[in-house]
Amino acid sequence: MKIVHLVLSEDFAGIEQHVDELLSNSKALSITLICNKSIAHNFNQNISIHEIDNMGRRSLFKKYKLKKLLKSINPDIVHTHGSKTTFIISSINKGYFKHVATVHGVKKNKTIYESADYLIGVSKSAIEGIKAKSKVISNWWFPGLTKLNSKQNKYALAVGRLEKVKGFDLLISSWININSDLIIVGSGNEKNNLLSLIDKLNLNKKIKIIDGVKRDQLKDIYADASVLIVSSRNEGGPRVALEALYLEIPVLSTNVGHMNEIFPEELLAKKDNQQSLQKLLEEYVDNIEVLNQSAIFKYVEEEFSVKTKIYEINEVYESVSRIINSKLEN
């Protein structure tokens, strides 16, 4: 079975890392990646890669060239990631191949995904309301992680893009009665606003924001964390929570993405609700030793590995392949 993955982002970020890890660890299939020239060098160079120029959703000439490339590869399935690639493939596919699309985040306009033959959602909320055959296959913890030799419990930790959707303003506002220090790791458009909020609430001695942290530096930061906090207003994953749990770091979170499939309700704050988040944090952050998540650590290690998720994705391909074979026989 020939599978083509299509990624047309200009930056190598979360979705691109997801695809890179998926393809790097998929051994059994004939897999090709088509991506923008600007990000091709970031992918594992053992992957079969076709580099193309960046294209818009309505670029007729570039869509024509993509269509010719796909015909030359002759895939059984094209797997798109995100709404842009899904739109483009839907507009050029006239039954040449089957179309699988992954919805990586919660979108307002989901109708474009209904044109795919099969949908994969990284959480129930990501594909909620989309009228298409679908399956939830969550993200996985970073395959390159190794267990921590020791943990110092020096501070609470939050990791993510400094954007409104991540809810770091809610997190900072919820810290006024907490004694523990907080480290926020990330960069983004909200950094100055968050620094101003920290200053306004006189939390400069308790909260620090660190940006410019590379993936290989993050493990050392995890090693000193007593707890990881997810404060997102909306989230497809969140993957950072899976990483912390794999490393046996307790997690407190808002009820976003797949978190309600992992945690009981009493360990989840209402999303976009500062009072609910503050109540949860005040109950546990300074007394994190009372929180026993050992069963959750084991569950995440086994059920959220890239190996497990590749098996589930391959089941989707097999299901779509049976549809192809059934039509050929008829």
Coordinates of N, CA and C in Angstrom, one line a residue, residues 167-180 182 197 201 203 206-207 229 231 254 269-270 273-283 285-286:
G167 N -3.9 30.1 27.5 CA -4.4 30.5 28.8 C -3.4 30.8 29.9
F168 N -2.2 31.2 29.5 CA -1.2 31.5 30.5 C -1.6 32.8 31.3
D169 N -2.4 33.6 30.8 CA -2.9 34.8 31.6 C -3.8 34.2 32.7
L170 N -4.6 33.2 32.4 CA -5.4 32.6 33.5 C -4.5 31.9 34.5
L171 N -3.5 31.3 34.1 CA -2.5 30.6 35.0 C -1.9 31.6 35.9
I172 N -1.4 32.7 35.4 CA -0.7 33.7 36.2 C -1.6 34.3 37.2
S173 N -2.8 34.6 36.7 CA -3.8 35.2 37.7 C -4.2 34.3 38.8
S174 N -4.1 33.0 38.5 CA -4.4 32.0 39.5 C -3.3 31.7 40.5
W175 N -2.2 32.4 40.4 CA -1.0 32.1 41.2 C -0.9 32.9 42.5
I176 N -1.8 33.8 42.7 CA -1.7 34.8 43.7 C -1.6 34.3 45.2
N177 N -2.2 33.1 45.4 CA -2.1 32.5 46.8 C -1.2 31.3 46.8
I178 N -0.4 31.0 45.8 CA 0.4 29.8 45.8 C 1.9 30.2 46.1
N179 N 2.5 29.4 46.9 CA 3.8 29.6 47.4 C 4.9 29.1 46.5
S180 N 4.6 28.1 45.7 CA 5.6 27.5 44.8 C 6.0 28.4 43.7
L182 N 6.9 29.2 39.7 CA 6.3 28.8 38.4 C 7.3 29.2 37.3
L197 N 1.4 41.4 33.2 CA 0.5 40.9 34.2 C 1.2 40.4 35.4
L201 N 0.6 42.0 39.2 CA 0.2 41.1 40.3 C 1.3 40.9 41.3
L203 N 4.1 39.3 41.1 CA 4.5 37.9 41.1 C 5.9 37.7 40.5
K206 N 8.0 35.0 42.0 CA 7.5 33.6 41.9 C 7.4 33.1 40.5
I207 N 7.2 33.9 39.5 CA 6.9 33.5 38.1 C 8.0 34.0 37.2
I229 N 1.5 22.1 34.5 CA 0.2 22.6 34.5 C -0.2 23.0 33.0
S231 N -3.0 25.1 31.1 CA -4.1 26.1 31.3 C -4.9 26.4 30.1
T254 N -6.7 22.0 32.5 CA -8.1 22.3 32.1 C -8.6 21.2 31.3
A269 N -9.8 21.4 35.6 CA -10.5 22.7 35.8 C -11.3 22.9 34.5
K270 N -12.4 23.7 34.7 CA -13.2 24.1 33.5 C -12.3 25.0 32.6
N273 N -11.9 29.3 32.5 CA -12.5 29.7 33.7 C -11.4 29.8 34.8
Q274 N -11.1 31.1 35.1 CA -10.0 31.4 35.9 C -10.2 30.9 37.4
Q275 N -11.5 31.1 37.8 CA -11.8 30.7 39.2 C -11.7 29.2 39.4
S276 N -12.1 28.4 38.4 CA -12.0 27.0 38.5 C -10.6 26.5 38.5
L277 N -9.7 27.2 37.6 CA -8.3 26.8 37.6 C -7.6 27.2 38.9
Q278 N -7.9 28.3 39.4 CA -7.3 28.8 40.7 C -7.7 27.8 41.8
K279 N -8.9 27.4 41.9 CA -9.3 26.4 42.9 C -8.5 25.1 42.8
L280 N -8.4 24.6 41.6 CA -7.6 23.3 41.4 C -6.2 23.5 41.8
L281 N -5.6 24.6 41.4 CA -4.1 24.8 41.7 C -3.9 25.0 43.2
E282 N -4.8 25.8 43.8 CA -4.6 26.0 45.2 C -4.8 24.8 46.1
E283 N -5.5 23.8 45.5 CA -5.7 22.6 46.3 C -4.5 21.7 46.2
V285 N -1.1 22.3 44.1 CA 0.3 22.7 43.7 C 1.3 22.7 44.9
D286 N 0.9 23.3 46.0 CA 1.8 23.4 47.1 C 1.8 22.1 48.0

